[in-house]
Structures are given as structure tokens and as C-alpha cells.
Short mmCIF file of C-alpha atoms in Angstrom, two decimals:
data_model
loop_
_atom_site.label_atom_id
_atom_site.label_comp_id
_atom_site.label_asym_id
_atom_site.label_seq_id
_atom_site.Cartn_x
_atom_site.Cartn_y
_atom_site.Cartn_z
CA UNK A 1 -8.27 -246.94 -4.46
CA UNK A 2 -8.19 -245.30 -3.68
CA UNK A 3 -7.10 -247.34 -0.61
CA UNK A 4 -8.55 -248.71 1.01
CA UNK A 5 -8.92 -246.83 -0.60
CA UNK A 6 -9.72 -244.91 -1.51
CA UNK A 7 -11.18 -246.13 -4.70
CA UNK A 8 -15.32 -246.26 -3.79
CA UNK A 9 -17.78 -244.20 -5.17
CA UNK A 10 -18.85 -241.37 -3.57
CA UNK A 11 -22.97 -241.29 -4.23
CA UNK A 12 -23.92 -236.94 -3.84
CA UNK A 13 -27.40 -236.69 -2.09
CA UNK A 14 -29.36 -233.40 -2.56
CA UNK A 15 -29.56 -231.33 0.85
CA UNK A 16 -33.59 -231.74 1.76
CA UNK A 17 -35.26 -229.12 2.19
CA UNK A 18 -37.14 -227.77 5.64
CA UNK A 19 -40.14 -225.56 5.06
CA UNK A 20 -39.54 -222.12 6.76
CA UNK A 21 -37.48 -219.51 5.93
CA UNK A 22 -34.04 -219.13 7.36
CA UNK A 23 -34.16 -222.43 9.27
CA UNK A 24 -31.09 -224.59 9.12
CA UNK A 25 -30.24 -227.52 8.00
CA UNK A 26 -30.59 -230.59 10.69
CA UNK A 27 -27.44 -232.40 11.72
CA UNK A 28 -28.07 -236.45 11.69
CA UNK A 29 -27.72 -236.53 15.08
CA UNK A 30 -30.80 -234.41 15.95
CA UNK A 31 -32.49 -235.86 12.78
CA UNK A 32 -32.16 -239.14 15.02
CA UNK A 33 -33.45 -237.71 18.70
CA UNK A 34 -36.56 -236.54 16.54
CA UNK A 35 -37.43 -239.93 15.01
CA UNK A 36 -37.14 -241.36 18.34
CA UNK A 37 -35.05 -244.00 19.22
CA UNK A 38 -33.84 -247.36 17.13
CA UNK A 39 -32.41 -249.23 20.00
CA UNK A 40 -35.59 -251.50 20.90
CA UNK A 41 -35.24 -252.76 17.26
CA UNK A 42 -31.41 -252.92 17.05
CA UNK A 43 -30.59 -254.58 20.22
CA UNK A 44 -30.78 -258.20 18.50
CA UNK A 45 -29.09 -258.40 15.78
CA UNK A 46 -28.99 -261.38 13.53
CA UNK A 47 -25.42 -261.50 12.71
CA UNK A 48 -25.54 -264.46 9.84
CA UNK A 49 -28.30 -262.63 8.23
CA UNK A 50 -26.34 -259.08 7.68
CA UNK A 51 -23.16 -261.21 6.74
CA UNK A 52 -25.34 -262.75 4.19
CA UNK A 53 -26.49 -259.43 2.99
CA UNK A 54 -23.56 -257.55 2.70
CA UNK A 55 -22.05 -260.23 1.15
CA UNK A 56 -24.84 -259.71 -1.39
CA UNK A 57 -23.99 -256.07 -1.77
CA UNK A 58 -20.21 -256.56 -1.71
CA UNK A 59 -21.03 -259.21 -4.62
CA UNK A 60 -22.45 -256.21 -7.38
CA UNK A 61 -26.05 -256.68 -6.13
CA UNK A 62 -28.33 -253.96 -6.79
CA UNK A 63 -29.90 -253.49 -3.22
CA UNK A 64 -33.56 -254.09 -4.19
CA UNK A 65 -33.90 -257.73 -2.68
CA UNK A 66 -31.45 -257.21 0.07
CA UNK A 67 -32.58 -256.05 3.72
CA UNK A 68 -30.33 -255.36 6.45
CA UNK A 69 -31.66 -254.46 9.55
CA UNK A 70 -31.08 -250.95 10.43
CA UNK A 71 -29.80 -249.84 6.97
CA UNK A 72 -32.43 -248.28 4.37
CA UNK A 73 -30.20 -247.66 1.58
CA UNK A 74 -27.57 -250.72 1.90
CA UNK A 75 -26.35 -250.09 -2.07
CA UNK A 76 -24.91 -247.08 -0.65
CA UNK A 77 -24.52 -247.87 3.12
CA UNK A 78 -22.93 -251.03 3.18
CA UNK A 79 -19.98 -249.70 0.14
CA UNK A 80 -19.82 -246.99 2.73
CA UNK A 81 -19.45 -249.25 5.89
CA UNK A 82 -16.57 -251.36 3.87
CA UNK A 83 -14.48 -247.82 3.40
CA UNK A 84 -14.49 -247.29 7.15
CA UNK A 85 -13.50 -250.87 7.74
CA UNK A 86 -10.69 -251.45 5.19
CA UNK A 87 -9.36 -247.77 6.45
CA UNK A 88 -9.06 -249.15 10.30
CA UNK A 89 -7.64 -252.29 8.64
CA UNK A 90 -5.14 -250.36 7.02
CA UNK A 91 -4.14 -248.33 10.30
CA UNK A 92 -4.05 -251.43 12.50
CA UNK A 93 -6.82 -250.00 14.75
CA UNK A 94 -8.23 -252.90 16.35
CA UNK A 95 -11.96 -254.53 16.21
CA UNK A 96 -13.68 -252.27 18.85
CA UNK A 97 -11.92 -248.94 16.91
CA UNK A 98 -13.88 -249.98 13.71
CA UNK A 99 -17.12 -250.89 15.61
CA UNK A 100 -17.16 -247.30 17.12
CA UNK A 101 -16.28 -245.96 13.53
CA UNK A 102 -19.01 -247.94 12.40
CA UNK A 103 -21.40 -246.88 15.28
CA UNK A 104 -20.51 -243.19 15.19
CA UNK A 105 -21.11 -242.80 11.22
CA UNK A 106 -24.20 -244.65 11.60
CA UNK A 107 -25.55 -242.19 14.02
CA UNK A 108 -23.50 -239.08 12.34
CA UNK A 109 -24.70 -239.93 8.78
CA UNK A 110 -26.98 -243.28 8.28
CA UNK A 111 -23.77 -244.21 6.73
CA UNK A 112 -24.22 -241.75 3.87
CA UNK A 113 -21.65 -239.10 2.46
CA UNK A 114 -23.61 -236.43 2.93
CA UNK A 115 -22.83 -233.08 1.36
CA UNK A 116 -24.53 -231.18 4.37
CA UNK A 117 -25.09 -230.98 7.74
CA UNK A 118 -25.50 -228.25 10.73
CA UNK A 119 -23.57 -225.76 10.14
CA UNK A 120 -20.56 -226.82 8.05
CA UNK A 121 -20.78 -230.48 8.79
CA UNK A 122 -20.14 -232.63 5.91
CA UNK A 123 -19.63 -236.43 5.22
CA UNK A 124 -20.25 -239.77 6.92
CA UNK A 125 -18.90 -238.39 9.83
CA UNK A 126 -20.06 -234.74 10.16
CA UNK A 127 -16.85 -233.35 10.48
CA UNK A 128 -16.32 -229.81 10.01
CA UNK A 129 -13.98 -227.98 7.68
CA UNK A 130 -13.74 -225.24 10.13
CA UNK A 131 -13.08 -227.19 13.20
CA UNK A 132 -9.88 -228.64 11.51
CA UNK A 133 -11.03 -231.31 9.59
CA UNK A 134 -9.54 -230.88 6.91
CA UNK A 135 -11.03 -228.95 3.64
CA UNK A 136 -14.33 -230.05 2.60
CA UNK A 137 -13.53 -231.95 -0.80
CA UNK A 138 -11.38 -234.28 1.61
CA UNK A 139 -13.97 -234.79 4.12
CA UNK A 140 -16.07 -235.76 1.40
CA UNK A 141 -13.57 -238.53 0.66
CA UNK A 142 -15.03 -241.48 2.77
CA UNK A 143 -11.23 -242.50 2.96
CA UNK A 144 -9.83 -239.72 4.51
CA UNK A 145 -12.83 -238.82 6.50
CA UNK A 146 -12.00 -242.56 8.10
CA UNK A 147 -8.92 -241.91 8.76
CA UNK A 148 -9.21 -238.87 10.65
CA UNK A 149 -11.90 -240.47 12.46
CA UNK A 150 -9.45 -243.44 13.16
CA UNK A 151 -6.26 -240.71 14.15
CA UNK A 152 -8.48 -238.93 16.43
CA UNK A 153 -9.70 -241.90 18.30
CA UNK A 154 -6.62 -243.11 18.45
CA UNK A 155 -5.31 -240.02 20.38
CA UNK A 156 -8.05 -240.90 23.20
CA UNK A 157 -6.49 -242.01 26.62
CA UNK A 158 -8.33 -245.22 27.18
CA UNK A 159 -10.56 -245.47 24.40
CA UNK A 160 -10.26 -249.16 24.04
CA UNK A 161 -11.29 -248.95 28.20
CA UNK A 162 -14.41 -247.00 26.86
CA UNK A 163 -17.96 -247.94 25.95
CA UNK A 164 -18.71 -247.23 21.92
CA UNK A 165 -20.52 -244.24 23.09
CA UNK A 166 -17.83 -242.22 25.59
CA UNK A 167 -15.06 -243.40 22.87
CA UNK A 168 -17.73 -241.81 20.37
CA UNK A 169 -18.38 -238.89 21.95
CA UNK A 170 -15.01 -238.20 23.22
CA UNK A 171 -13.96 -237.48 19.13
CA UNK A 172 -17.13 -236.17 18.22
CA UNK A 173 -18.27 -233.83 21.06
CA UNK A 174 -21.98 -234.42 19.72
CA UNK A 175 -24.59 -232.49 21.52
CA UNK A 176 -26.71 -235.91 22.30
CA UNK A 177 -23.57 -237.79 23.28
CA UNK A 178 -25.79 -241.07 24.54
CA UNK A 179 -26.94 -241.55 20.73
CA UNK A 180 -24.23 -243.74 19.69
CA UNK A 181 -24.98 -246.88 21.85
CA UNK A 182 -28.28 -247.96 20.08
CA UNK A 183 -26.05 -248.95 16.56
CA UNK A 184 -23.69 -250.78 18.78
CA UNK A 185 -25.25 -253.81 17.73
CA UNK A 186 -25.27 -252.85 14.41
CA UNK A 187 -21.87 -251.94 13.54
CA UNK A 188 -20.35 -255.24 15.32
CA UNK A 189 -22.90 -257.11 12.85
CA UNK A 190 -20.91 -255.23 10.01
CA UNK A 191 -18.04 -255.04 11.23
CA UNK A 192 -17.78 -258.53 11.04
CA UNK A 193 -19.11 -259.29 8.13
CA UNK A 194 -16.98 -257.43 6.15
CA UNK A 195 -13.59 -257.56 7.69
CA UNK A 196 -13.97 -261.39 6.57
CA UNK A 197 -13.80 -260.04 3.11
CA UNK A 198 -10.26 -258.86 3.52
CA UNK A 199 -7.50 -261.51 4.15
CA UNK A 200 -6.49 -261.65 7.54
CA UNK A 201 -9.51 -259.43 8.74
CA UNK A 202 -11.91 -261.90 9.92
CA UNK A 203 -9.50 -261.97 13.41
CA UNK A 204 -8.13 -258.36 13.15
CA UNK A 205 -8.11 -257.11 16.77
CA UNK A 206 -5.47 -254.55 15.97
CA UNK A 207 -2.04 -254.04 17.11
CA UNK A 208 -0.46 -256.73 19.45
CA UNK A 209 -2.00 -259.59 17.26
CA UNK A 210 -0.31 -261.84 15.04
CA UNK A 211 -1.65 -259.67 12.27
CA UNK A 212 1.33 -257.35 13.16
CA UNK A 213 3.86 -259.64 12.30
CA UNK A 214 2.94 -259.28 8.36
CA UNK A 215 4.65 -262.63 7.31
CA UNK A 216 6.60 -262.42 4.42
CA UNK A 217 4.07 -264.75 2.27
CA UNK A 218 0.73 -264.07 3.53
CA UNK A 219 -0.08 -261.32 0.94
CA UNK A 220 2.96 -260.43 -1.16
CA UNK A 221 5.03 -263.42 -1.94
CA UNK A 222 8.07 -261.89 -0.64
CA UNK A 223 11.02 -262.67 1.31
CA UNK A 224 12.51 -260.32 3.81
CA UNK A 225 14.42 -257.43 2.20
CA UNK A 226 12.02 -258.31 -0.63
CA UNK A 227 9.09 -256.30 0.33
CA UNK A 228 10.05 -252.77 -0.14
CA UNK A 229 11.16 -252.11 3.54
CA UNK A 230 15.00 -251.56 2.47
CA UNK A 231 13.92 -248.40 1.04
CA UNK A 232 12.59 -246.73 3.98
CA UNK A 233 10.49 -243.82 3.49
CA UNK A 234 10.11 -242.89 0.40
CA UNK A 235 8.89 -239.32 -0.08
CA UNK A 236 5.10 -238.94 -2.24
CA UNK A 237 6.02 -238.18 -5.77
CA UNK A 238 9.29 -239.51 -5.76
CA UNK A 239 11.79 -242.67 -6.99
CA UNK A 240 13.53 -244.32 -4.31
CA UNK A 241 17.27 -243.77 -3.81
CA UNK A 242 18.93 -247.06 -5.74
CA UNK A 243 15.56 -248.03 -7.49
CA UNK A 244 16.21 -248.84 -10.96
CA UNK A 245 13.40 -250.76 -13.50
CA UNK A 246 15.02 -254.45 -13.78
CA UNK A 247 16.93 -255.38 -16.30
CA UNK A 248 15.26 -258.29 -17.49
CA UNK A 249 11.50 -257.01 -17.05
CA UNK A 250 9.45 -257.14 -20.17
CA UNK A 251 9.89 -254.61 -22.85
CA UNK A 252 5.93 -253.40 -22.34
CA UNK A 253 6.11 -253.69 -18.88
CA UNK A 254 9.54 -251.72 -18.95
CA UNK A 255 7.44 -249.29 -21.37
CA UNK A 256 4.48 -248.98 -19.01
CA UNK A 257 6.38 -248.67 -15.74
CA UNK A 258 8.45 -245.55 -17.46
CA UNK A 259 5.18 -243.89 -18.20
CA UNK A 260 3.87 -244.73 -14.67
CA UNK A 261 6.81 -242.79 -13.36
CA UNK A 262 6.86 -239.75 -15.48
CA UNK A 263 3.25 -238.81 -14.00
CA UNK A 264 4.80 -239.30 -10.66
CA UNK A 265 4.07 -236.09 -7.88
CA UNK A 266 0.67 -235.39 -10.11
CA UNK A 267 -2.43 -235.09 -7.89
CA UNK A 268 -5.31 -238.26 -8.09
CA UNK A 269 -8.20 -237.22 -9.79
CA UNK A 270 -11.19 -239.43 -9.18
CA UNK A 271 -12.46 -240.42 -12.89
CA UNK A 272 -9.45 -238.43 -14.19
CA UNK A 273 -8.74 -239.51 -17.61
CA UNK A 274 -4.99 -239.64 -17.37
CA UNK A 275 -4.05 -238.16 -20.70
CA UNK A 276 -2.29 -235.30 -19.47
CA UNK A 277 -1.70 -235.27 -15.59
CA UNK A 278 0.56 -232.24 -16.06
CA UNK A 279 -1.83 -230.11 -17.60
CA UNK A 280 -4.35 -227.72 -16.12
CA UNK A 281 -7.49 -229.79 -16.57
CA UNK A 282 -7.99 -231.30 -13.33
CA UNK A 283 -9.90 -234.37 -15.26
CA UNK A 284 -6.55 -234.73 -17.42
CA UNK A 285 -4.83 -236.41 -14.11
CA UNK A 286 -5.31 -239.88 -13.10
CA UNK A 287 -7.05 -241.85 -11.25
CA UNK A 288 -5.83 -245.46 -10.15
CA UNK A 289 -6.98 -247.89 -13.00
CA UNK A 290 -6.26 -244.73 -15.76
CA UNK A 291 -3.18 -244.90 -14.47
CA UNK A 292 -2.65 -248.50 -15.05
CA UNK A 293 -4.63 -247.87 -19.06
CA UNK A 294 -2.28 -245.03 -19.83
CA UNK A 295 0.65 -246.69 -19.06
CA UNK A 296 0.05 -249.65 -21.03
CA UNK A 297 -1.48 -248.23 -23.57
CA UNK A 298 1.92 -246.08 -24.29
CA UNK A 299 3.16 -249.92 -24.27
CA UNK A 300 0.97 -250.85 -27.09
CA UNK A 301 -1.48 -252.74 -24.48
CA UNK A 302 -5.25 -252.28 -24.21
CA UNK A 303 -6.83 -251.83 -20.93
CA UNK A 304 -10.28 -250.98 -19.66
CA UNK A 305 -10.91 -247.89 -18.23
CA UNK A 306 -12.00 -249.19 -14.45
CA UNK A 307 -10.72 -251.53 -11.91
CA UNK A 308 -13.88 -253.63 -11.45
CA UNK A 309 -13.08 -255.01 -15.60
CA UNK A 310 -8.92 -254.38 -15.06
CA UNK A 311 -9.29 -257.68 -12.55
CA UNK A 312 -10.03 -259.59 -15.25
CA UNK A 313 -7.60 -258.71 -17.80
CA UNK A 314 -4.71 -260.84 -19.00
CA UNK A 315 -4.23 -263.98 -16.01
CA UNK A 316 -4.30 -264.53 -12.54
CA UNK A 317 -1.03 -264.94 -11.41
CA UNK A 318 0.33 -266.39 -7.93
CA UNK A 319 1.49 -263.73 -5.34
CA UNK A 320 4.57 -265.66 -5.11
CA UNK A 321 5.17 -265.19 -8.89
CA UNK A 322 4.81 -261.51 -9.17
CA UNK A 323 6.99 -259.74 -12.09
CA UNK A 324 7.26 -255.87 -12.75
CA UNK A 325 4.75 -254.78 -14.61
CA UNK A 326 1.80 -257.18 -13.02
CA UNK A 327 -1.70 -255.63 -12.21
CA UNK A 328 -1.87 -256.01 -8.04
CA UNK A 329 -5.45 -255.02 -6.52
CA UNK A 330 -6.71 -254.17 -3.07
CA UNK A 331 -10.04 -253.03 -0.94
CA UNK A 332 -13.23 -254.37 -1.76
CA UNK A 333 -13.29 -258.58 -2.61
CA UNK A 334 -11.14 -260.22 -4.77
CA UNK A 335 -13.88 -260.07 -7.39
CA UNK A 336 -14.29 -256.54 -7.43
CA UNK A 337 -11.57 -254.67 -5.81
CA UNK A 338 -11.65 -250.57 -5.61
CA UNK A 339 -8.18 -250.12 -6.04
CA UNK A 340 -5.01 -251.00 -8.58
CA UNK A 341 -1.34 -250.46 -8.85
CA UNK A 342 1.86 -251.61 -10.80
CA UNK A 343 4.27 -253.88 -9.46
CA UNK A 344 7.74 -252.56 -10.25
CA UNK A 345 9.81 -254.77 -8.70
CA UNK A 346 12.28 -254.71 -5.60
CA UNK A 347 8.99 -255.27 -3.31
CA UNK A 348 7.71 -251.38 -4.80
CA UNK A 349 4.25 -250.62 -6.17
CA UNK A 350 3.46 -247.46 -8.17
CA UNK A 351 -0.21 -245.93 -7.74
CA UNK A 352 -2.48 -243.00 -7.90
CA UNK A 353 -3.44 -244.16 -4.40
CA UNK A 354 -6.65 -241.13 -3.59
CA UNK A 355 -8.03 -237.94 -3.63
CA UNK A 356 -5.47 -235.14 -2.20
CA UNK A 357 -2.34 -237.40 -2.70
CA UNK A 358 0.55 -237.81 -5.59
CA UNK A 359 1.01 -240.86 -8.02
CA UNK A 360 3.41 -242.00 -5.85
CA UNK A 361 5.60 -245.25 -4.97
CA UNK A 362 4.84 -247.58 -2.20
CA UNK A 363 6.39 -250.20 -0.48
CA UNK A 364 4.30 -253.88 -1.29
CA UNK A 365 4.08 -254.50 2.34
CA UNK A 366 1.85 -252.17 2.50
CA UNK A 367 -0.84 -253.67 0.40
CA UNK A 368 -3.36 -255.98 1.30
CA UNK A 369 -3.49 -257.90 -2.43
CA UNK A 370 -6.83 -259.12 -3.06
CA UNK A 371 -5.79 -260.42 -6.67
CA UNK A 372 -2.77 -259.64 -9.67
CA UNK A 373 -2.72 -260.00 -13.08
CA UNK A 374 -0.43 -260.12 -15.81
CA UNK A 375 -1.81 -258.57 -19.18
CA UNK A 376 1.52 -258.91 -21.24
#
């Protein structure tokens, strides 16, 4: 998924070119002071109409008959606006962290992953490989780029004390640091709209919430001690100490799970075909629902290739009722999640979770399940 993924699609925009030789390329930011202002026509925002919208999007519509205030491309934006979202989800950064997120990308990038920017700026966020961003492949990952948004933010003293701007501009360092405040409308609009498509993320305000308390049944079905947890941390690319497949699993599942774990510590590839993680071909690795094809398929099972069709494989089956071997999916809606792993049993999941990181083994509590099939 990549998680959350890390499994959305990353859309590459040509760089546009500005007439005159040697001029540079304009950051978003001043592409924005030059347009003037969107504040008059963002400061009342109709927040039933962009639920109903993004819903739209979130649903597999093409963007052509949907209009969200503020957003020119929302096939692209919105898909976009869910990755920063489901990332502060994931990180427990409360509401007002993903509204700044939201309101600092928009400004930043129109909520596109761009592959340019002043200088060496790059992604929804700008950031810079050579400021310590990280490398630019994973800045062009909208999931990481969200999470080092998130990390730096949370690092602020006081940022929740902030307004979206000085908690903007305190991470970003932008030269027109009053720029952020006219999306503030905005990005609460989507915000909300889309942390209702995650369970428990309609109320999310973050740490200190009842959300924190990750009862045993909300998402996974299992009892204490029954989530993973009793492993501790479990090193990328490795088995946990006293994890064993269950005896009484089924033989394909059995078959599929040893597969899964023989491409364990192999690097995600997005659109990675799977057939030979271990080889040289960077497109031979795996990617989260090749992962989940391969290893059945060495179990005699057909899959299809992506996780948007792998939902609908085999049956639904009840969270509660989970068996090693079942299909468990997260980010996006339950009718077209971004992101798939294998339920192993012992409360442990095994996924090629993103971009820069190992097939790997993960405690279930840390899902958010959206859906889970069984397709033996």
C-alpha cells in the first residue's frame, strides 16, 4: 500500500516550460503570489458538497462531472489528499496536524506530485533532497513525503497552539509564509470528508482520544496477546523469534505463506512483477498485491495482478474469523483499497508494505482493515 500506504498511484506531470533562457523553474508557492490570491473564494466552503465529491472520486469516478471547489484536477488531487490523510491517521497526528498537511500541500503543490520545483524541490510538499529530505525517488512517494511532513510537524513546540499557517511555515520555512491560511478552509472540507472513509477516522483528533485505546475488536478481531504485540519489534525483513506457520492452516495457505516469507528483506517495487525479487531486475521484486499473486500462485491459486480486483476474490470473511492465509486490505474504501497483505496467524501480517522498505512482517494491530478475503 503501500500504506497507507503507500499503495496510490503516483500520476508524473511534465515540468512546464517558461520562455527565456536560463530562467528557473517556479516553486508553487510563488506560482500562487502571482495568480493572486484564492482566499475571497475559499473562505466558504460548502462542506457537504466536497464530501459528496470526494466521495465520488474515492468511488472510481473519472473526475469529469465532479467539481470541488478549489481543486482543478480532483482525479489526481483528491487520491492525493487521501495519502496525506490515511498517513496522519496512521501516525496518530490529530485533526488540525492533517488540516495543516492538507493546507500546506495545497499551497506547496495544488496537491500534485510534482517532479519539479525551485531549485531541487520535488513532490506534494516541495521538499528538497538536499535539505535532508530524504532522496528524491522517496519524496516522490506521496507516503513518505507525508510522513516526513507529519515527523517534522510533530517536532514543533506548540504546533497544535499554532494557526495552520505559523505551524505551516514553521516546517516549511516558505519565503511567503502567510500563503497557507487561504486553503484553511479547504483542507478542513477534505479533511473531513475523507477521514470518514477510514473506520474510526470520522472523530480522529489524535493522541489522547479513545482512538488510542485500539480495542481488541474494532478492526482485527483479536483478543489481547492475539494481535501481534507479544512479539515486540520485529526487525524489517525478518521472522519473529517463536513464530511458526500453524499447524492446522490450510495446505495452500501453508504453501503461499512459505513463499511470502522466502521474499522476505527484498525491496517493494511499485508494479514489480514479483517473479524474482532476488534478482537484479528491479521490476522482478514485488509490489503488495504481486506479492499476494505469487504466493498463491506457487499454491496452485489464481490471483489478479492488482488490489482494486484482489478485494473481490474468493469471500468476504468476518474480522473476527480471520485464518492464515486470508487476503486483509487497508487505505482507500473498503471497495477499493490501495493496499494488501497475508494474514499468518498469531495476530502477524506479511506485506510488501512501500517504496524504500522490505517485504516484511507486521504486527495486525497495526492495520486499519478495510476488508479480508479468503480465496482458498
Amino acid at each position: 500500500m503501500k500504506g497507507l500506504a503507500a499503495g496510490i498511484g503516483v500520476v508524473f506531470l511534465s515540468p512546464i516550460l517558461i520562455a527565456g533562457t536560463g530562467m528557473m523553474l517556479a516553486s508553487s508557492a510563488d506560482a500562487v503570489q502571482s495568480s493572486g490570491s484564492f482566499s475571497s473564494c475559499l473562505s466558504d466552503i460548502d462542506s457537504d458538497k466536497v464530501a459528496e465529491q470526494v466521495t465520488k472520486i474515492l468511488d472510481g469516478a473519472s473526475g469529469k462531472d465532479v467539481h470541488v471547489e478549489g481543486l482543478d484536477l480532483p482525479a489526481e488531487q483528491v487520491p492525493n489528499a487521501q495519502t496525506i490523510v490515511a498517513a496522519g491517521l496512521s501516525l496518530d497526528v490529530p485533526k488540525k496536524g492533517q488540516i495543516i498537511a492538507l493546507a500546506t500541500a495545497m499551497q506547496e503543490s495544488r496537491l500534485r506530485n510534482l517532479a519539479y520545483g525551485d531549485r531541487d524541490s520535488l513532490g506534494l510538499f516541495q521538499q528538497r533532497p538536499s535539505q535532508g529530505w530524504g532522496s528524491a525517488e522517496q519524496i516522490r512517494d506521496p507516503t513518505y513525503a507525508s510522513e516526513q511532513f507529519y515527523k517534522h510537524l510533530l517536532k514543533v513546540s506548540g504546533w497544535q497552539q499554532m494557526t495552520v499557517t505559523q505551524a505551516a511555515q514553521a516546517v516549511q520555512k516558505s519565503g511567503l509564509p502567510d500563503a497557507y491560511a487561504q486553503w484553511k478552509e479547504l483542507a478542513t472540507a477534505l479533511q473531513a470528508a475523507i477521514a470518514k472513509t477510514f473506520p474510526g477516522g470520522g472523530d480522529a483528533e489524535g493522541k489522547g482520544t479513545d482512538r488510542d485505546k485500539k480495542p481488541s475488536t474494532s478492526t482485527t478481531g483479536c483478543a489481547p496477546g492475539e494481535d501481534g504485540s507479544g512479539f515486540g519489534r520485529i526487525p524489517e525483513g525478518s521472522v519473529p523469534k517463536g513464530y511458526s506457520i500453524p499447524k492446522d492452516a490450510d495446505p495452500k495457505a501453508r504453501k503461499a505463506m512459505t513463499w511470502a516469507m522466502q521474499q522476505l528483506g527484498t525491496l517493494y517495487q511499485w508494479g514489480g512483477s514479483c517473479t524474482n525479487s532476488h534478482g537484479p531486475d528491479p521490476m522482478g521484486r514485488c509490489d503488495c498485491s504481486s506479492l499476494m499473486q505469487q504466493a498463491y500462485a506457487h499454491a496452485g491459486v489464481t490471483l489478479t495482478r492488482t488490489t482494486y480486483t484482489q478485494v473481490n476474490e474468493g469471500k468476504a470473511v468476518s474480522l473476527s474469523q480471520l485464518e492464515p492465509g486470508d487476503l486483509i486490505f487497508s487505505r482507500g474504501t473498503a471497495a477499493r483499497p490501495e493496499h494488501v497483505g497475508m494474514y499468518m496467524g498469531e495476530g502477524l501480517v506479511i506485506e510488501a508494505p512501500r517504496t524504500t522498505k522490505p517485504v516484511r512482517i507486521t504486527p495486525i494491530k497495526d492495520w486499519t482493515i478495510l476488508a479480508a478475503r479468503r480465496v482458498i
